[in-house]
Amino acid sequence: MEICNIYRIDYSSEITLELIYNRIQAGFPSPAEDFEVEKINLTDLMVKHPNATYLMRVKGNSMEPEIHSGDIVVVDRLIEPRNGTIIITSLDGEFVLKRLKICKLCVYLVADNPNYSPIELKKGQELRVWGVVIGIARVYQ
Amino acid sequence: MNYIFLVDCNSFYASCEMVFRPDLAGKPVVVLSNNDGFIIAANSQAKSLGYKTIEKPYFMLEQQLLKDKVEIFSANFELYGAISRRVMRLLSEISNNIEVYSIDEAFLEVSFNENQLLDIAFYLRKRILDEIGVPVSIGISMTKTLAKAAMEIAKKRREGVFYLKPDQHDVLSLIPVNDVWGVGQKYGEKLIKKGIKTALDLSRLQEQWAREHMTVVGLRCVQELNGIPCIKFDSVPQTRKTIQRSASFGHLVFTLSDLKKAISMHCERAGEKLREEKLLSLGILVYIHTNPHLEEPQYSRSAATNFAIPTADTTTLIKYAHKLLEEVYLPRFRYLKTGVLLFDLIQEDMAPGNLFRQPYIDSKEQKLMVSLDEINTEFGQGTLSFASSGVGENPNRMRQSKRSPRYLTRWNEIPEVKAK
């Protein structure tokens, strides 16, 4: 496969001209120029470990009033679960949202909504924590 | 001392499918190629049931897969790409010198003490499993070729990690010569005929002999097997040389018009990829072939040509592809697969000019392509497509009947967690 007659156009002079033109047009330098780099965004606020962070949509009301159905939870898989943290675990092959309650003698998976009863984990029973909820996002409209 | 880690994700596509499906733990899983043509990945449970990748077409295995209760997925490359990026980002925390070798494999150059190597490998493995959910194997040695050999052993071990010292003759003697990185089919048979059967035999060759019989490739193999690094680290990804889009048909086709529809669709996808990577193509190749697994008349042919000007315009791609297809097409065969390959790719800003033709850049064609891509990005691939690839219920549209949600890249497909 041969290709004949390939010429390359040199654009470099045009580009320089354009840059100078822009600079002339700019007139006075903006006094805010040096401050424009700092930006804030929600991701920086909510995500501590970008590589280990996942978003999930909540379905169900067992974590009311804290978390509503339809909310998006920000899940971090690096953070160690502690007493009182909300975790994602799997029960019967499904991802489930629960609050972890660690007592001296046993561990409970509890719902914030009193209509749901807590699950008690017996000694020797394995608990697989998929991730820890570190925040929620809720959009009204 | 510098060492090479080769990190390879185990049954990557199948593992990705399992990350967001806790119900699949311990169950057999396979992933099918584009258009549900073949099995392209099988997890260990599926492998132990005897399923292999790219062996028989899916339609021949479908019944057996159902009987064996194997979970079947259509390829979901958007998901695999997203998970791959996470793995590679994590690896780049460990070493600045990382070469992403494929979607599920990377070489890392690290400098640690020898007695730390295994600890670091286990730490890496645990982190990737905990944070991303994908199991990996790690082969460690002094050169890339030895790290590849170490990987062969690592994959067979439960702990998934193996450190191969260059003078470990017992291990090298277990590795067949054609499995040595770089040897391949071409030299493999030749070497076996000469009595060089294992990696160990190869490592003991005279450098002079290797160079004479296997060119510089062979010389490098011998040196690398002896612990002398001579394959450079490619930490900067090279510009893509070709773009290929192809798919097996869900059923065999024999009319030119069906082939044209399929090839139009491949041109659409290839065009999107070109524009996404800000490339222009100078050449196009089209191929068709029948199903080699069936006992019936076989035919395969390809043809290539150059564009008048470098382009990324889908209309042009389709026009040329159809002409080429007409050249290679013969009636009376049943075709399994057709594909398009764009070659001689150049960066948009390096495009040569042509006195007599308007270049693609800044042309009205380019503007049209920009709007097309914007709409398809916003509303989903294939929202706007070319009439020549068939409109509406087109049986040639990608069959992805069992594709999982794109959990990491689409808002409306993120995983669900039950509050119950």
XYZ file of C-alpha atoms in Angstrom:
561
model
C 0.000 0.000 0.000
C 1.829 3.027 -1.225
C 0.806 6.582 -0.974
C 2.325 9.176 -3.207
C 2.644 12.897 -2.883
C 2.180 13.655 0.725
C 2.962 17.256 1.511
C 2.846 18.835 4.858
C 1.658 22.381 5.245
C 3.574 24.429 7.743
C 1.093 26.097 10.038
C 3.582 27.482 12.521
C 3.635 31.056 11.206
C -0.130 31.377 11.270
C -0.301 30.195 14.855
C 2.251 32.733 16.075
C 0.323 35.537 14.404
C -2.864 34.513 16.083
C -1.271 34.410 19.509
C 0.151 37.913 19.168
C -3.185 39.174 17.921
C -4.946 37.775 20.990
C -2.463 39.354 23.295
C -2.860 42.783 21.729
C -6.605 42.467 21.945
C -6.444 41.554 25.602
C -5.479 45.101 26.569
C -5.213 45.283 30.344
C -4.341 42.112 32.166
C -7.107 40.922 34.435
C -6.360 41.567 38.112
C -8.041 38.220 38.818
C -5.813 36.307 36.431
C -3.737 34.661 39.111
C -6.760 33.508 41.051
C -8.592 31.761 38.276
C -6.920 28.411 38.748
C -8.564 27.521 42.015
C -11.828 25.807 41.428
C -14.158 24.023 43.746
C -16.274 21.103 42.774
C -18.459 18.584 44.530
C -16.332 15.636 43.562
C -13.364 16.968 45.535
C -15.637 17.437 48.519
C -17.253 14.020 48.458
C -14.574 11.716 47.083
C -11.508 10.917 49.166
C -10.156 7.972 47.178
C -11.267 8.341 43.549
C -9.995 4.914 42.551
C -11.890 3.117 45.284
C -15.104 5.139 45.128
C -18.360 3.935 43.601
C -21.816 5.437 43.209
C -24.974 3.462 43.865
C -28.647 4.288 43.738
C -30.758 3.489 46.809
C -34.037 1.655 46.556
C -36.218 1.276 49.626
C -36.891 3.211 52.805
C -35.138 1.226 55.532
C -32.597 3.993 56.117
C -35.144 6.792 56.530
C -34.953 9.511 57.717
C -31.256 9.727 56.872
C -31.285 8.247 53.365
C -34.263 8.256 51.005
C -35.178 5.935 48.216
C -33.642 7.348 45.012
C -30.656 8.945 46.737
C -27.196 8.281 45.367
C -24.730 6.971 47.931
C -21.006 7.562 47.616
C -19.264 4.327 48.563
C -15.596 4.086 49.520
C -13.996 0.648 49.482
C -10.764 1.733 51.172
C -12.194 3.009 54.436
C -12.423 0.549 57.308
C -15.955 0.081 58.661
C -16.442 1.140 62.262
C -19.243 1.152 64.794
C -21.977 3.431 63.497
C -20.912 3.653 59.864
C -23.334 2.881 57.066
C -22.083 0.025 54.930
C -22.893 -1.832 51.742
C -23.006 -5.563 52.268
C -24.505 -8.388 50.320
C -27.405 -10.417 51.676
C -28.846 -13.231 49.575
C -26.896 -12.043 46.544
C -28.118 -8.440 46.694
C -26.384 -5.245 47.725
C -27.997 -4.005 50.937
C -27.561 -0.783 52.898
C -27.203 -1.184 56.691
C -25.747 0.605 59.667
C -23.061 -1.331 61.466
C -23.436 -1.642 65.211
C -20.578 -3.290 67.053
C -21.175 -4.271 70.674
C -18.943 -6.127 73.072
C -20.482 -9.482 72.376
C -21.865 -9.271 68.891
C -22.353 -7.315 65.701
C -25.669 -6.005 64.377
C -26.780 -4.793 60.982
C -29.425 -2.221 61.741
C -31.844 -0.077 59.777
C -32.475 3.534 60.789
C -36.179 3.094 60.088
C -37.711 1.450 63.207
C -40.077 -0.580 61.030
C -37.190 -2.865 60.096
C -35.707 -5.225 62.641
C -31.948 -5.519 63.150
C -29.976 -8.544 61.998
C -27.739 -10.074 64.608
C -24.521 -11.703 63.486
C -23.496 -14.664 65.600
C -19.947 -15.463 66.565
C -18.117 -17.052 63.649
C -20.598 -15.711 61.109
C -18.821 -13.907 58.297
C -19.693 -10.352 57.364
C -18.525 -9.151 53.971
C -18.410 -5.387 53.788
C -18.414 -4.291 50.126
C -17.840 -0.638 50.967
C -18.500 2.192 53.405
C -20.964 4.989 52.634
C -19.144 8.314 52.985
C -21.833 10.624 51.650
C -25.086 10.942 49.786
C -26.155 12.992 46.795
C -29.725 14.046 46.295
C -30.988 16.166 43.445
C -34.382 17.796 43.989
C -35.259 18.539 40.409
C 17.995 -3.317 42.199
C 15.331 -2.970 39.509
C 12.690 -5.615 39.055
C 9.834 -6.099 36.640
C 6.329 -6.857 37.893
C 3.853 -8.168 35.362
C 0.316 -7.715 36.675
C -2.431 -9.574 34.844
C -6.122 -9.602 35.771
C -7.560 -13.121 35.993
C -10.321 -13.838 33.415
C -10.687 -10.079 33.281
C -14.002 -9.613 31.465
C -15.694 -12.309 33.529
C -14.224 -10.850 36.725
C -15.565 -7.388 35.800
C -19.045 -8.841 35.412
C -18.845 -10.266 38.914
C -17.806 -7.052 40.691
C -21.354 -5.701 40.921
C -23.099 -9.075 41.104
C -22.549 -10.602 44.542
C -25.030 -13.333 43.585
C -22.531 -14.682 41.045
C -19.822 -15.530 43.581
C -18.650 -19.073 42.963
C -20.771 -19.507 39.828
C -19.568 -20.133 36.261
C -19.529 -16.993 34.093
C -18.700 -16.490 30.410
C -18.531 -13.344 28.276
C -19.329 -13.313 24.553
C -17.590 -11.329 21.830
C -19.236 -8.459 19.968
C -22.424 -9.652 18.378
C -22.485 -12.676 20.680
C -20.221 -14.608 18.318
C -17.799 -16.495 20.565
C -16.837 -16.929 24.198
C -14.038 -14.455 24.874
C -13.712 -14.930 28.624
C -14.553 -17.663 31.095
C -13.993 -17.554 34.846
C -12.314 -20.473 36.599
C -15.632 -22.163 37.360
C -16.641 -22.039 33.688
C -13.194 -23.235 32.627
C -13.454 -26.239 34.905
C -16.718 -27.136 33.133
C -14.648 -27.287 29.946
C -15.516 -23.938 28.350
C -12.663 -22.359 26.455
C -12.305 -19.001 24.781
C -12.726 -18.621 21.012
C -13.351 -22.271 20.331
C -16.800 -22.888 18.943
C -19.382 -20.290 17.916
C -21.817 -19.392 20.672
C -24.887 -20.698 18.885
C -23.390 -24.185 19.015
C -22.798 -23.936 22.774
C -25.967 -22.163 23.815
C -27.914 -25.269 24.883
C -25.040 -26.721 26.871
C -24.381 -23.418 28.620
C -27.997 -23.251 29.739
C -27.891 -26.835 30.954
C -24.724 -26.110 32.953
C -26.376 -23.001 34.431
C -23.551 -20.787 33.217
C -24.174 -17.060 33.524
C -23.767 -15.550 30.042
C -22.903 -11.925 29.287
C -22.578 -9.982 26.051
C -19.367 -7.963 25.965
C -19.616 -4.673 27.868
C -16.399 -2.947 26.878
C -17.450 0.352 28.375
C -17.464 -1.323 31.792
C -14.224 -3.253 31.215
C -12.474 -0.082 30.077
C -13.596 1.799 33.184
C -12.424 -0.969 35.524
C -9.153 -1.304 33.603
C -8.465 2.420 34.099
C -8.940 2.010 37.838
C -6.523 -0.918 37.938
C -3.914 0.990 35.934
C -4.302 4.106 38.096
C -3.741 2.059 41.217
C -0.649 0.453 39.681
C 0.758 3.830 38.760
C 0.701 4.717 42.462
C 3.249 1.955 43.026
C 5.585 2.832 40.171
C 6.117 5.784 37.872
C 7.355 3.433 35.224
C 4.324 1.521 34.032
C 3.652 0.092 30.613
C -0.006 -0.699 29.990
C 0.387 -3.750 27.794
C -3.281 -4.512 27.202
C -6.663 -3.842 28.800
C -5.881 -6.293 31.602
C -2.087 -6.421 31.766
C 0.701 -4.047 32.728
C 4.430 -4.134 33.312
C 5.797 -2.143 36.254
C 9.412 -1.346 36.861
C 10.137 -1.112 40.564
C 13.227 -0.809 42.659
C 12.983 -2.688 45.918
C 15.097 -5.110 47.879
C 14.710 -8.669 46.796
C 13.290 -9.697 50.176
C 10.460 -7.139 49.854
C 9.232 -8.324 46.460
C 6.699 -10.899 47.566
C 5.268 -8.662 50.299
C 4.740 -5.881 47.812
C 3.111 -8.222 45.310
C 0.708 -9.552 47.927
C -0.080 -6.029 49.067
C -0.820 -4.964 45.480
C -2.967 -7.985 44.880
C -4.990 -7.372 48.033
C -5.496 -3.696 47.251
C -6.746 -4.377 43.738
C -9.110 -7.012 45.083
C -10.365 -4.853 47.977
C -10.731 -1.567 46.107
C -11.683 -2.694 42.630
C -12.838 -6.246 43.182
C -10.788 -7.916 40.465
C -8.349 -10.750 41.220
C -4.893 -10.447 39.641
C -1.818 -12.612 39.227
C 1.673 -11.171 39.466
C 4.845 -12.476 37.861
C 8.121 -10.948 39.073
C 11.613 -11.116 37.656
C 14.517 -9.106 36.257
C 13.341 -8.839 32.652
C 10.027 -8.655 30.846
C 10.490 -12.073 29.240
C 11.218 -13.676 32.590
C 8.290 -11.828 34.188
C 6.046 -13.304 31.465
C 7.433 -16.743 32.302
C 6.869 -16.089 36.011
C 3.263 -15.220 35.173
C 2.722 -18.678 33.665
C 3.604 -20.140 37.063
C 1.770 -17.482 39.096
C -1.494 -18.224 37.264
C -1.314 -21.846 38.307
C -0.759 -21.060 41.962
C -3.445 -20.366 44.517
C -1.632 -17.335 45.885
C -1.323 -15.908 42.362
C 2.216 -14.564 42.794
C 5.543 -15.954 41.637
C 9.067 -14.594 41.732
C 11.344 -16.165 39.153
C 15.077 -15.801 39.640
C 17.053 -15.887 36.399
C 19.018 -18.956 37.454
C 16.004 -21.017 38.496
C 16.635 -23.860 36.082
C 14.015 -26.181 37.497
C 11.298 -23.668 36.605
C 12.628 -22.662 33.185
C 12.806 -26.304 32.177
C 9.043 -26.603 32.731
C 8.142 -23.821 30.304
C 7.645 -24.983 26.691
C 9.691 -22.970 24.239
C 6.691 -21.677 22.273
C 5.294 -20.162 25.471
C 8.354 -17.942 25.821
C 7.398 -14.332 25.080
C 8.515 -13.368 21.574
C 9.108 -16.899 20.284
C 5.629 -17.616 19.021
C 4.572 -19.966 16.235
C 7.146 -18.702 13.804
C 10.264 -19.765 15.690
C 8.640 -22.299 18.000
C 8.417 -25.166 15.499
C 11.855 -24.444 14.145
C 13.380 -24.563 17.633
C 11.616 -27.770 18.626
C 12.937 -29.449 15.484
C 16.417 -28.516 16.590
C 15.790 -30.049 20.008
C 15.298 -26.766 21.832
C 12.136 -27.582 23.728
C 12.040 -25.470 26.864
C 12.827 -21.971 28.041
C 15.899 -23.425 29.710
C 17.205 -24.875 26.430
C 16.626 -21.526 24.783
C 18.455 -19.626 27.523
C 21.519 -21.820 26.998
C 21.850 -21.058 23.296
C 24.896 -19.240 22.008
C 23.944 -15.621 21.383
C 25.635 -15.829 18.015
C 23.505 -18.809 16.979
C 20.288 -17.135 18.133
C 21.042 -14.022 16.147
C 21.787 -16.010 13.008
C 18.711 -18.211 13.170
C 16.157 -15.943 14.812
C 17.444 -12.459 14.057
C 17.654 -9.879 16.800
C 14.363 -11.193 18.245
C 16.033 -14.446 19.171
C 19.073 -12.737 20.583
C 16.863 -10.641 22.824
C 14.973 -13.748 23.991
C 18.189 -15.466 25.013
C 19.559 -12.416 26.806
C 16.291 -11.659 28.569
C 16.006 -15.273 29.767
C 19.462 -14.842 31.281
C 18.354 -11.798 33.218
C 19.725 -9.102 30.939
C 16.952 -6.570 30.234
C 16.873 -5.642 26.559
C 13.222 -5.016 25.736
C 12.619 -1.362 26.364
C 9.921 -0.010 28.598
C 7.160 1.612 26.631
C 5.638 3.866 29.230
C 4.310 6.360 26.716
C 1.558 4.755 24.675
C 2.294 4.930 20.991
C -0.061 6.520 18.553
C -2.482 3.985 17.290
C -1.468 2.440 13.990
C -4.763 0.958 12.909
C -8.417 0.927 13.861
C -10.381 -2.226 13.304
C -14.088 -2.861 13.574
C -15.561 -6.224 12.814
C -18.137 -8.662 14.081
C -19.387 -12.130 13.420
C -22.953 -12.256 12.232
C -25.440 -13.822 14.598
C -26.491 -15.923 11.603
C -24.698 -16.550 8.314
C -25.454 -14.054 5.541
C -24.985 -14.323 1.831
C -26.339 -11.223 0.121
C -24.185 -8.256 -0.799
C -26.746 -5.888 0.652
C -26.558 -7.542 4.091
C -22.780 -7.321 4.004
C -22.976 -3.686 2.959
C -25.213 -2.862 5.882
C -22.810 -4.510 8.287
C -19.772 -2.833 6.781
C -21.527 0.561 6.945
C -22.042 0.032 10.633
C -18.407 -0.877 11.163
C -17.425 2.266 9.267
C -19.626 4.312 11.580
C -17.925 2.891 14.666
C -14.444 3.165 13.157
C -15.161 6.766 12.160
C -16.271 7.610 15.688
C -13.041 6.120 17.055
C -10.941 8.089 14.555
C -12.554 11.360 15.532
C -12.436 10.584 19.221
C -8.670 10.116 18.985
C -8.240 13.102 16.677
C -6.845 10.999 13.872
C -7.271 10.916 10.129
C -7.012 7.800 8.040
C -5.204 7.421 4.744
C -6.109 3.832 3.946
C -8.943 1.401 4.303
C -9.112 -2.378 4.103
C -12.253 -4.496 3.959
C -12.433 -8.243 4.539
C -15.025 -10.980 4.502
C -14.876 -14.644 5.372
C -17.039 -17.736 5.723
C -17.269 -19.886 8.852
C -14.167 -22.110 9.035
C -15.875 -24.345 11.607
C -18.507 -25.491 9.160
C -17.950 -28.102 6.519
C -18.994 -26.112 3.514
C -17.279 -24.130 0.765
C -14.848 -21.641 2.282
C -13.893 -18.229 1.046
C -12.060 -15.283 2.475
C -10.723 -12.192 0.772
C -9.657 -8.674 1.556
C -8.978 -5.551 -0.445
C -7.491 -2.164 0.374
C -7.246 1.286 -1.100
C -6.219 4.835 -0.220
C -8.372 7.892 0.213
C -7.886 10.946 -1.974
C -7.233 12.991 1.149
C -6.767 11.869 4.772
C -10.208 11.761 6.274
C -12.342 10.979 9.284
C -15.611 11.418 7.407
C -17.897 8.428 7.841
C -19.637 9.055 4.504
C -16.297 8.710 2.715
C -15.382 5.601 4.704
C -18.663 3.965 3.742
C -18.335 4.932 0.086
C -14.871 3.383 -0.221
C -15.753 0.363 1.897
C -18.715 -0.453 -0.342
C -16.553 -0.263 -3.447
C -14.023 -2.630 -1.887
C -16.747 -4.978 -0.751
C -18.110 -5.181 -4.300
C -14.620 -6.152 -5.426
C -14.183 -9.026 -2.999
C -17.741 -10.275 -2.767
C -18.701 -13.551 -4.416
C -22.230 -14.885 -4.295
C -22.995 -18.508 -3.301
C -20.933 -18.412 -0.082
C -22.382 -18.001 3.371
C -20.440 -15.370 5.256
C -19.745 -15.373 8.980
C -17.763 -12.225 9.387
C -16.905 -8.932 7.775
C -14.735 -6.152 9.015
C -13.031 -2.909 8.202
C -9.501 -1.841 9.032
C -8.307 1.751 8.815
C -4.554 2.064 8.455
C -1.911 4.741 7.908
C -3.407 6.893 10.609
C -2.051 10.363 11.244
C -2.706 13.054 13.803
C -5.301 15.573 12.663
C -2.848 18.432 12.951
C -0.245 16.633 10.846
C -2.555 16.297 7.869
C -0.826 16.895 4.552
C -2.359 19.471 2.305
C -3.479 18.994 -1.250
C -3.584 21.894 -3.672
C -6.605 20.695 -5.519
C -8.807 19.406 -2.791
C -10.271 20.935 0.298
C -8.708 19.149 3.309
C -10.997 17.355 5.733
C -10.180 19.700 8.590
C -12.609 22.648 8.672
C -14.639 21.187 5.821
C -18.400 20.976 5.971
C -18.014 17.192 6.284
C -16.041 17.652 9.467
C -18.672 19.961 10.914
C -21.328 17.382 10.148
C -19.287 14.663 11.871
C -18.820 16.836 14.958
C -22.583 17.317 15.305
C -23.187 13.620 14.645
C -20.784 12.619 17.406
C -22.257 15.137 19.819
C -25.749 13.776 19.326
C -24.636 10.160 19.641
C -22.651 10.907 22.782
C -25.581 12.716 24.341
C -28.335 10.290 23.402
C -26.448 7.025 23.027
C -24.539 5.272 20.287
C -26.520 4.757 17.114
C -29.151 7.456 17.786
C -28.187 9.040 14.494
C -26.858 6.618 11.946
C -26.365 6.250 8.240
C -29.209 4.928 6.147
C -26.805 2.510 4.464
C -26.272 0.640 7.710
C -29.977 -0.079 7.782
C -32.642 1.727 9.750
C -34.845 0.445 12.514
C -34.982 -3.302 13.069
C -31.685 -4.207 11.543
C -30.545 -7.738 12.337
C -26.955 -6.598 11.769
C -27.010 -4.032 14.561
C -24.763 -5.257 17.290
C -26.420 -8.120 19.098
C -25.791 -7.580 22.774
C -28.796 -9.287 24.193
C -27.151 -10.066 27.515
C -25.122 -6.933 28.168
C -24.838 -5.940 31.806
C -25.410 -2.331 32.899
C -22.543 0.095 32.309
C -22.275 0.508 36.077
C -19.426 3.012 36.152
C -20.080 5.265 33.192
C -23.841 5.911 32.857
C -25.947 7.685 35.456
C -29.012 5.628 34.712
C -27.112 2.353 34.948
C -25.265 2.695 38.277
C -25.700 -0.283 40.607
C -28.665 -0.422 42.921
C -28.462 -0.977 46.656
C -31.545 -2.114 48.555
C -32.595 -0.361 51.733
C -34.727 -3.118 53.156
